[in-house]
Amino acid sequence: MIQAEIANLSKKYGKEIVINDLGLKINKGEILAVVGPSGCGKTTLLQIIAGLTGAEKGSVVLAGRTLLSVERNISVLPEKRKIAMVFQNYALWPHYNVWQNISYALRVRGVEKSKCEKIVKETMEMVRLEGKQKRYPHELSGGEQQRVALARALVIRPDLLLFDESLSNLDAKMKEKMQREIKKIQQELRLTIVHVTHDQHEAMGMADRIAVMNKGRIEQVGAVEEVYKYPVTQFVAGFIGTANFISESLDDLTESKLWRRAVRAAENKNKNEFRNKENLLSVRPEDVIIKSGKGEIIGTVAKATYRGNAIDYEIIAGKRVLYVQTDTRNLYELGAEVSIDIVRAVTIKDN
Amino acid sequence: MKKKVISIISIVLVCVFLFSGCGGPATTGVQGKKEEVQAYAGKEGRITAYISGPDQMLKDIEEGFEETHGDVLDVLAMGCGPLAQKVNAEAEAGNVQADVIWGAEPIVYIELQSKGILQQYVSPEAAALKKEYAVGDGFYTLCNARYGVIVYNRERIADSEVPVSWQQLAGENWKDRLVIADAGQSAMALALVAGLVQMEECGWPYLQALKDNGVMLTQQNNQAIEKVAAGEVDAAIVPHDGVLRLIKKDKKAGIDSKLAIAWPKEGALSVQRPIAIIANESRPEVNTKLCREFVDFVISPAGQKIAAKYGFISVRNDQSLPAGVPKDVKGVSIDWNNAVEEAGELRNEFDKIMTSK
Amino acid sequence: MKLRKGKERSQGPLFISGPVILIVLGLVLYPLLMLFLFSLGINLHDPNITGAYYLQALSDIKTMVALKNTLYVAGGVTAAAILLGGGLAWLVARTDIPYKRLIEIIVFLTFTIPSYILAVAWIQLLGRNGFINRLLYEKWQFIAEPLDIYSLEGIILVMALHSFPLVFMALVSALKMNDKTLEMAARLAGAGRIKALFTVTLPLMLPNILSVGLLIFQQTMACFGVAAVIGLPTSNYVLTTRIYSAMSRLDLPSAASTSMILLLCSGVVFCLYNYSLRSKRYINISSQSRKAEPVSLGSWKMPVLISVFLLLSVTTIIPLGSVVATSFLKSWGLSLRFENMTINNYLTIFSGQTIAFRAFFNSITFAFIAATVTAIMGTIISYLSTRTTIKGRKHLEFVATWPVTVPGTVLAVAAVLAWINAPLRIYGTPWILIITYIVACLPFGVRNINGLLQGMDPLLEDAARVSGASWLRTFKDITLPLIAPGIKAGWITAFLLVLREIPISILLYSAGAETIGVLLYSMRSDTGGLETVSAVAVILIVLIVAGNVLIGKFGKPRKEATNDPS
Ligand SMILES: Nc1ncnc2c1ncn2[C@@H]1O[C@H](COP(=O)(O)OP(=O)(O)O)[C@@H](O)[C@H]1O
Ligand SMILES: [Mg+2]
């Protein structure tokens, strides 16, 4: 079931188009991650959804209610939207303590005192902030601030919860822990979450679906695996994970060998698409197989990075660098000659 | 862009609306006689006077006048400068709120007269005025005189050194020891400069000599006196009455005043304080009568006695001099009409001399 | 000034913008417009438009010299006041220097001394016959030439000492709010204490510094009192002395056109100010705001403390002491010996025959009303200017802060012109005083609050909106508490300004509406002598300090409660 739908959204700042005819559907009870590079308009998108800024065109519908429709001149005030948001720098109110910060949304809504206290207490337990209610924001660690911000958003049990790069300030361990906790809370409360980030790992670690955003547009939406396995554009393939892009080449022998190999391994739904000159093939590093000794395509190991569970190689093949990931059973020295094979490729649109 | 233009236009329109809203009646006054449309600001049977002078004197005057007339007078006390500026600003707005003004210098009154805001009135008391003060056509009446004199600091000037003439101040031994008020800042100072320039013995070369002698300027005359009292400079050219009041105050406090007045032998510069009734045709008859009676009172012996108590010289021929003024004082009259005609020239020349290096 | 719905950021306060714009247009722009018309020669006697007065003013070398002097003095005062006030503010807000409260009180006291009296005190010290010259030049022969206070630099000195408390008050409130983690981050990144100050704290404080700097610059351009007392003796004219000169010769059009030159300069400076802040975002107030470890001065503590108190004794304690001493003198100019002392000056003031009681009562009432209105309007105007996208919001801010460049006398005349005729006839009532005080103080309100709002993270307000708070509720719960120090500073500044205001008072007061300014002026220009004037000033200062102590007493517990929950 669709919880929220954004359609034909456009937004300009001055002459700069920040959101460009964007459409997006958010399912009820899912975590949708919106990923994209810095400056692509993610924050602006969230602000429009939350009603903190307007748009030039388009509409936002949440739980059957039209929140914004420029065409019909509808714009529901942010406080009337039942959307909550966790901001990038948390935006905790420095003059309120933790309890006051968290309970604010309830107090504003005039929730009866005992009920309010109960909800806040529950929520604080949920985000494990017990005993911290008298602290002020500057007396909290980054992780604790993050939890306060989360609790503040949770108390109203929003129809839609927005995260704006809210985890980026945490260290890797902390981030993972928070991801798990958020996921747990989300399932418990059956929340619908839009989580915006520039970090693909963060997105993949938490989201049910991913929307890849570039230059004010959504380039692809889909389940995490689908987007990873079947990227539709070069941008998506490059942004979600690493990819080797191979195009048809007439003057470089190695390159054309690679191309032919990749074409054979291509597993797109419509295989003939690669005939189109404009298209490329994308090969994931783990889909490149290297072996020591001679083969049809030869390369030289230029760099090796040990990742614990895998090794990333950079292989010079002809004039290009090929990114390869292997398991740790076979190790190759720098400068070693290896033969290259491609086992899987997909065709993508060249942006 | 278009929006910007529209918003600017609307702002201007609002302002014009506001302006015309309240400037309206006054603007018609430009064509007709403005007295006809000028509303009367006061209440019937009650007049307002703007007066400059010592607070206590104003109180005595008010009490003296109300003794015979009852509570009919509102006095707004202010300095000479603000008095002129306030009346002028009110006149420019076409609605002078005062009924009577008293204080400042004749130059101001001649200018106000030329703007047509003074009402003619010749007081029956005028017959008792000394001849030199019975001037003008009754648009204003001279009612007290002050003398431009030299005030000096007794601790810094030996008796033998006390200046006996204006000329002496231009001498070499007076280098960096003199202060006067700036003729560009104070109308009283301008009057004094006009007097000095008109004096045969002085003229512009005299002022140039003072400048070469490093004369200091102040904004107001009382600041010049302060500088003398503080011993920062040794002497100043100022009106005498303020000095007399300060000496009197010191005496009351039981101390020997540092200040003393030197009366130059060429004569002290006589600067009069006029009184005038503001023209306003919508003023009720009772009030006009009160205005006239107030003017009469100020030049009556009773009024003159009060002013004399505060050091002002009487304009009547039947009054004695205030304490502290020598019996044989010689006053030099200033040609006010000439001073007004030349006012611009006077200020410019003064400015030129004083800003020269 | 219309909002395009749906397209723009949602903003609540539009309904109040209308009245506020009208008030600003009416109270501020309308009198200035009257003045402008006069400068064009449009008046009752000769309603023909002419540029003659401008030509005359602009072609007059005197005006040009005065303009040059004005800009020189204003620049010098601004720089000096920011250095002095900003330095002290940093020490008080950010370091572990002891006696902070005492330093704050002394700085505050400086601001209560009327500028005229401060100037006279400095003449006593630095005049030709002054104490310092006698010591340095005559006695020790430390300097080759006696220092001359009667110079443009002398004006700068006195004006800077008079204005630096404004900078101090504005910056202390901002520095206390500043996000300290940024400074700490810089320190951790290896920047030294000083480097952190210059690379992080100062740039972050830029909106506040520029905001108050602009104010000082504009205010100095309009200052008359000090320029007259210090500049005139040696014929150093600035524009205001020229304007006053035109006023004293009753040449209103010339005074108006010269004032317009001042206004124009003010406008240019304002544009520069906006330009320098354009498109940059400075966030001082954020979640990380408040309380962090103060910078430890370490072994510098004592030397710094001693220098601060030496400095304060020069800026405040000595002039203040001289005012107090003078107020007990039997006569101005007597030496400070016991037999020359008396309390008669104080008795005279309240001898029942003077207007003193009424003047104090009126001034305090008017100051209270004016300061409150100023604080409210200043908050709204700053809010509109920094938080909304209403067209013309910057113009609104500018117009509201414009009067700071208009000398008090001229402002008073503009008020006469604007408010004397029906139907807007308030001339002759106390309201014209109050309104003109508001106009004169509004810039201080706007500037004090504007700096803080500009540095406040708008996300804090956004967060409240998505939490379900209406615009008004957000303003009340989030914005207001966080900019409260600025509002308070603006209120106090306005209150003090009104209490010691002279030129507007003497031109606009009516019978029964006498003010302290009227009292000061009449004492000064007549029988009283400087000793009585000083006594009035001392009473004023004592009242202000007492009021401040009271406010401190009542204000404190609440502040502590929000600061320190445990
Ligand atoms: N208030 C604003 N005024 C003008 N431009 C803005 C504003 N906010 C964002 N932008 C611009 O819009 C673009 C997208 O910004 P943002 O939505 O914050 O990107 P992201 O969150 O993806 O990093 C950026 O180029 C930014 O410069
Ligand atoms: Mg962002």
CSV table of N, CA and C in Angstrom, one decimal, chain A residues 161-259:
chain,number,residue,atom,x,y,z
A,161,LEU,N,8.3,9.5,8.7
A,161,LEU,CA,9.4,10.0,9.4
A,161,LEU,C,10.6,10.2,8.4
A,162,LEU,N,11.1,11.4,8.5
A,162,LEU,CA,12.2,11.8,7.6
A,162,LEU,C,13.5,11.9,8.3
A,163,PHE,N,14.5,11.2,7.7
A,163,PHE,CA,15.9,11.4,8.3
A,163,PHE,C,16.7,12.1,7.3
A,164,ASP,N,17.3,13.2,7.7
A,164,ASP,CA,18.2,13.9,6.8
A,164,ASP,C,19.7,13.7,7.2
A,165,GLU,N,20.3,12.7,6.6
A,165,GLU,CA,21.7,12.4,6.8
A,165,GLU,C,21.9,12.3,8.4
A,166,SER,N,21.0,11.8,9.1
A,166,SER,CA,21.0,11.9,10.5
A,166,SER,C,22.1,11.0,11.1
A,167,LEU,N,22.6,10.0,10.3
A,167,LEU,CA,23.6,9.1,10.9
A,167,LEU,C,25.0,9.5,10.5
A,168,SER,N,25.1,10.5,9.6
A,168,SER,CA,26.5,10.7,9.0
A,168,SER,C,27.5,11.2,10.1
A,169,ASN,N,27.0,11.8,11.2
A,169,ASN,CA,28.0,12.3,12.1
A,169,ASN,C,28.5,11.2,13.1
A,170,LEU,N,28.0,10.0,13.0
A,170,LEU,CA,28.4,9.0,13.9
A,170,LEU,C,29.5,8.1,13.4
A,171,ASP,N,30.3,7.5,14.3
A,171,ASP,CA,31.4,6.7,13.8
A,171,ASP,C,30.7,5.3,13.3
A,172,ALA,N,31.6,4.6,12.6
A,172,ALA,CA,31.1,3.4,11.9
A,172,ALA,C,30.3,2.4,12.8
A,173,LYS,N,30.9,2.1,13.9
A,173,LYS,CA,30.3,1.1,14.8
A,173,LYS,C,28.9,1.6,15.3
A,174,MET,N,29.0,2.9,15.7
A,174,MET,CA,27.8,3.5,16.3
A,174,MET,C,26.7,3.6,15.2
A,175,LYS,N,27.1,3.8,14.0
A,175,LYS,CA,26.2,4.0,12.9
A,175,LYS,C,25.4,2.6,12.7
A,176,GLU,N,26.2,1.6,12.7
A,176,GLU,CA,25.6,0.3,12.5
A,176,GLU,C,24.6,-0.1,13.6
A,177,LYS,N,25.0,0.3,14.8
A,177,LYS,CA,24.2,0.0,16.0
A,177,LYS,C,22.9,0.8,15.9
A,178,MET,N,23.0,2.0,15.5
A,178,MET,CA,21.8,2.9,15.3
A,178,MET,C,20.9,2.3,14.2
A,179,GLN,N,21.5,1.9,13.2
A,179,GLN,CA,20.8,1.4,12.1
A,179,GLN,C,19.9,0.2,12.5
A,180,ARG,N,20.5,-0.7,13.3
A,180,ARG,CA,19.8,-1.8,13.8
A,180,ARG,C,18.6,-1.4,14.7
A,181,GLU,N,19.0,-0.4,15.6
A,181,GLU,CA,17.9,0.0,16.5
A,181,GLU,C,16.8,0.7,15.8
A,182,ILE,N,17.1,1.5,14.8
A,182,ILE,CA,16.1,2.2,14.1
A,182,ILE,C,15.2,1.2,13.4
A,183,LYS,N,15.8,0.3,12.8
A,183,LYS,CA,15.1,-0.7,12.1
A,183,LYS,C,14.1,-1.5,13.0
A,184,LYS,N,14.6,-1.7,14.2
A,184,LYS,CA,13.8,-2.4,15.2
A,184,LYS,C,12.6,-1.6,15.6
A,185,ILE,N,12.9,-0.4,15.9
A,185,ILE,CA,11.8,0.5,16.3
A,185,ILE,C,10.8,0.7,15.2
A,186,GLN,N,11.4,0.8,14.0
A,186,GLN,CA,10.5,1.0,12.8
A,186,GLN,C,9.5,-0.2,12.7
A,187,GLN,N,10.0,-1.4,12.9
A,187,GLN,CA,9.1,-2.5,12.8
A,187,GLN,C,8.1,-2.6,13.9
A,188,GLU,N,8.6,-2.2,15.1
A,188,GLU,CA,7.8,-2.2,16.2
A,188,GLU,C,6.6,-1.3,16.1
A,189,LEU,N,6.9,-0.1,15.6
A,189,LEU,CA,5.9,1.0,15.5
A,189,LEU,C,5.3,1.0,14.1
A,190,ARG,N,5.8,0.2,13.2
A,190,ARG,CA,5.3,0.1,11.9
A,190,ARG,C,5.3,1.5,11.2
A,191,LEU,N,6.5,2.1,11.3
A,191,LEU,CA,6.7,3.4,10.7
A,191,LEU,C,7.1,3.4,9.3
A,192,THR,N,6.7,4.5,8.6
A,192,THR,CA,7.2,4.7,7.2
A,192,THR,C,8.3,5.7,7.3
A,193,ILE,N,9.5,5.3,6.8
A,193,ILE,CA,10.6,6.2,6.9
A,193,ILE,C,11.2,6.5,5.6
A,194,VAL,N,11.5,7.8,5.4
A,194,VAL,CA,12.4,8.2,4.2
A,194,VAL,C,13.7,8.6,4.8
A,195,HIS,N,14.7,7.9,4.4
A,195,HIS,CA,16.0,8.1,5.0
A,195,HIS,C,17.0,8.7,3.9
A,196,VAL,N,17.4,9.9,4.1
A,196,VAL,CA,18.2,10.5,3.1
A,196,VAL,C,19.7,10.4,3.5
A,197,THR,N,20.5,10.0,2.5
A,197,THR,CA,22.0,9.9,2.8
A,197,THR,C,22.8,10.0,1.6
A,198,HIS,N,24.0,10.4,1.7
A,198,HIS,CA,24.9,10.3,0.6
A,198,HIS,C,25.8,9.1,0.6
A,199,ASP,N,25.5,8.2,1.7
A,199,ASP,CA,26.4,7.1,1.9
A,199,ASP,C,25.6,5.8,1.5
A,200,GLN,N,26.1,5.2,0.4
A,200,GLN,CA,25.4,4.0,-0.1
A,200,GLN,C,25.4,2.9,0.9
A,201,HIS,N,26.4,2.7,1.7
A,201,HIS,CA,26.5,1.6,2.6
A,201,HIS,C,25.4,1.8,3.7
A,202,GLU,N,25.3,3.0,4.1
A,202,GLU,CA,24.2,3.3,5.1
A,202,GLU,C,22.9,3.0,4.5
A,203,ALA,N,22.7,3.4,3.3
A,203,ALA,CA,21.4,3.1,2.6
A,203,ALA,C,21.1,1.6,2.5
A,204,MET,N,22.1,0.9,2.1
A,204,MET,CA,21.9,-0.5,1.8
A,204,MET,C,21.8,-1.2,3.2
A,205,GLY,N,22.4,-0.7,4.2
A,205,GLY,CA,22.4,-1.4,5.5
A,205,GLY,C,21.0,-1.4,6.1
A,206,MET,N,20.2,-0.4,5.8
A,206,MET,CA,19.0,-0.2,6.5
A,206,MET,C,17.7,-0.3,5.7
A,207,ALA,N,17.8,0.1,4.4
A,207,ALA,CA,16.6,0.3,3.7
A,207,ALA,C,16.0,-0.9,3.1
A,208,ASP,N,14.7,-0.9,2.9
A,208,ASP,CA,14.0,-1.9,2.1
A,208,ASP,C,14.1,-1.6,0.7
A,209,ARG,N,14.0,-0.3,0.3
A,209,ARG,CA,14.1,0.1,-1.1
A,209,ARG,C,15.1,1.3,-1.1
A,210,ILE,N,15.7,1.4,-2.3
A,210,ILE,CA,16.6,2.6,-2.5
A,210,ILE,C,16.1,3.4,-3.6
A,211,ALA,N,16.2,4.7,-3.4
A,211,ALA,CA,15.9,5.6,-4.6
A,211,ALA,C,17.2,6.4,-4.8
A,212,VAL,N,17.7,6.3,-6.0
A,212,VAL,CA,19.0,7.0,-6.3
A,212,VAL,C,18.7,8.3,-6.9
A,213,MET,N,19.2,9.4,-6.3
A,213,MET,CA,18.9,10.7,-6.8
A,213,MET,C,20.1,11.4,-7.4
A,214,ASN,N,19.8,12.1,-8.5
A,214,ASN,CA,20.9,12.8,-9.1
A,214,ASN,C,20.4,14.0,-9.8
A,215,LYS,N,21.0,15.2,-9.5
A,215,LYS,CA,20.6,16.4,-10.1
A,215,LYS,C,19.1,16.7,-10.0
A,216,GLY,N,18.6,16.5,-8.8
A,216,GLY,CA,17.2,16.8,-8.7
A,216,GLY,C,16.2,15.8,-9.2
A,217,ARG,N,16.7,14.7,-9.7
A,217,ARG,CA,15.8,13.6,-10.2
A,217,ARG,C,16.0,12.3,-9.5
A,218,ILE,N,15.0,11.5,-9.5
A,218,ILE,CA,15.2,10.1,-9.1
A,218,ILE,C,15.6,9.3,-10.3
A,219,GLU,N,16.8,8.7,-10.3
A,219,GLU,CA,17.2,7.9,-11.5
A,219,GLU,C,16.7,6.5,-11.4
A,220,GLN,N,16.6,5.9,-10.3
A,220,GLN,CA,16.1,4.6,-10.2
A,220,GLN,C,15.6,4.3,-8.8
A,221,VAL,N,14.5,3.6,-8.7
A,221,VAL,CA,14.0,3.1,-7.4
A,221,VAL,C,13.8,1.6,-7.4
A,222,GLY,N,14.1,1.0,-6.4
A,222,GLY,CA,13.9,-0.5,-6.3
A,222,GLY,C,14.4,-1.1,-5.1
A,223,ALA,N,14.2,-2.4,-4.9
A,223,ALA,CA,14.8,-3.1,-3.8
A,223,ALA,C,16.3,-2.9,-3.8
A,224,VAL,N,16.9,-3.0,-2.7
A,224,VAL,CA,18.3,-2.8,-2.6
A,224,VAL,C,19.1,-3.7,-3.6
A,225,GLU,N,18.7,-5.0,-3.6
A,225,GLU,CA,19.4,-5.9,-4.4
A,225,GLU,C,19.2,-5.6,-5.9
A,226,GLU,N,18.0,-5.3,-6.2
A,226,GLU,CA,17.6,-5.0,-7.6
A,226,GLU,C,18.4,-3.8,-8.1
A,227,VAL,N,18.5,-2.8,-7.3
A,227,VAL,CA,19.2,-1.6,-7.8
A,227,VAL,C,20.7,-1.9,-7.9
A,228,TYR,N,21.2,-2.8,-7.0
A,228,TYR,CA,22.6,-3.1,-7.1
A,228,TYR,C,22.9,-4.0,-8.3
A,229,LYS,N,22.0,-4.9,-8.5
A,229,LYS,CA,22.2,-5.9,-9.6
A,229,LYS,C,21.9,-5.3,-11.0
A,230,TYR,N,20.8,-4.6,-11.0
A,230,TYR,CA,20.3,-4.1,-12.3
A,230,TYR,C,20.3,-2.6,-12.3
A,231,PRO,N,21.4,-1.9,-12.2
A,231,PRO,CA,21.3,-0.4,-12.3
A,231,PRO,C,20.9,-0.1,-13.7
A,232,VAL,N,20.2,1.0,-13.9
A,232,VAL,CA,19.7,1.4,-15.2
A,232,VAL,C,20.6,2.5,-15.8
A,233,THR,N,21.3,3.2,-15.0
A,233,THR,CA,22.1,4.2,-15.6
A,233,THR,C,23.5,4.1,-15.1
A,234,GLN,N,24.4,4.7,-15.8
A,234,GLN,CA,25.8,4.7,-15.4
A,234,GLN,C,26.0,5.3,-14.0
A,235,PHE,N,25.2,6.4,-13.8
A,235,PHE,CA,25.3,7.1,-12.5
A,235,PHE,C,24.9,6.1,-11.4
A,236,VAL,N,23.8,5.4,-11.5
A,236,VAL,CA,23.4,4.5,-10.5
A,236,VAL,C,24.4,3.4,-10.2
A,237,ALA,N,24.9,2.9,-11.3
A,237,ALA,CA,25.8,1.8,-11.2
A,237,ALA,C,27.1,2.3,-10.5
A,238,GLY,N,27.5,3.5,-10.8
A,238,GLY,CA,28.7,4.0,-10.2
A,238,GLY,C,28.5,4.4,-8.7
A,239,PHE,N,27.3,4.9,-8.4
A,239,PHE,CA,27.0,5.4,-7.1
A,239,PHE,C,26.7,4.3,-6.1
A,240,ILE,N,26.0,3.3,-6.5
A,240,ILE,CA,25.7,2.2,-5.6
A,240,ILE,C,26.7,1.1,-5.9
A,241,GLY,N,27.7,1.0,-5.1
A,241,GLY,CA,28.7,0.0,-5.3
A,241,GLY,C,29.7,0.5,-6.3
A,242,THR,N,30.7,-0.3,-6.7
A,242,THR,CA,31.7,0.1,-7.7
A,242,THR,C,31.4,-0.7,-9.0
A,243,ALA,N,31.7,0.0,-10.1
A,243,ALA,CA,31.4,-0.7,-11.4
A,243,ALA,C,32.5,-0.4,-12.4
A,244,ASN,N,32.8,-1.4,-13.2
A,244,ASN,CA,33.7,-1.1,-14.4
A,244,ASN,C,32.8,-0.9,-15.6
A,245,PHE,N,33.0,0.2,-16.2
A,245,PHE,CA,32.2,0.5,-17.4
A,245,PHE,C,33.0,0.2,-18.7
A,246,ILE,N,32.4,-0.6,-19.5
A,246,ILE,CA,33.1,-1.1,-20.7
A,246,ILE,C,32.2,-0.7,-21.9
A,247,SER,N,32.9,0.0,-22.9
A,247,SER,CA,32.2,0.3,-24.1
A,247,SER,C,32.9,-0.3,-25.3
A,248,GLU,N,32.3,-0.3,-26.4
A,248,GLU,CA,32.9,-0.9,-27.6
A,248,GLU,C,34.0,0.0,-28.0
A,249,SER,N,35.1,-0.7,-28.3
A,249,SER,CA,36.3,0.1,-28.7
A,249,SER,C,36.9,-0.6,-30.0
A,250,LEU,N,37.3,0.3,-30.9
A,250,LEU,CA,37.9,-0.2,-32.1
A,250,LEU,C,39.4,-0.2,-32.1
A,251,ASP,N,40.0,0.8,-31.4
A,251,ASP,CA,41.4,1.0,-31.5
A,251,ASP,C,42.2,0.3,-30.4
A,252,ASP,N,41.5,-0.2,-29.3
A,252,ASP,CA,42.3,-0.8,-28.3
A,252,ASP,C,41.9,-2.3,-28.2
A,253,LEU,N,42.9,-3.1,-28.4
A,253,LEU,CA,42.6,-4.6,-28.6
A,253,LEU,C,42.1,-5.2,-27.3
A,254,THR,N,42.7,-4.8,-26.1
A,254,THR,CA,42.3,-5.4,-24.9
A,254,THR,C,40.9,-5.0,-24.5
A,255,GLU,N,40.6,-3.7,-24.8
A,255,GLU,CA,39.3,-3.2,-24.5
A,255,GLU,C,38.2,-3.9,-25.3
A,256,SER,N,38.5,-4.1,-26.6
A,256,SER,CA,37.5,-4.8,-27.4
A,256,SER,C,37.3,-6.2,-27.0
A,257,LYS,N,38.4,-6.8,-26.5
A,257,LYS,CA,38.3,-8.2,-26.0
A,257,LYS,C,37.4,-8.2,-24.8
A,258,LEU,N,37.6,-7.3,-23.9
A,258,LEU,CA,36.8,-7.1,-22.7
A,258,LEU,C,35.4,-7.0,-23.1
A,259,TRP,N,35.1,-6.1,-24.0
A,259,TRP,CA,33.8,-5.8,-24.5
A,259,TRP,C,33.1,-7.1,-25.0
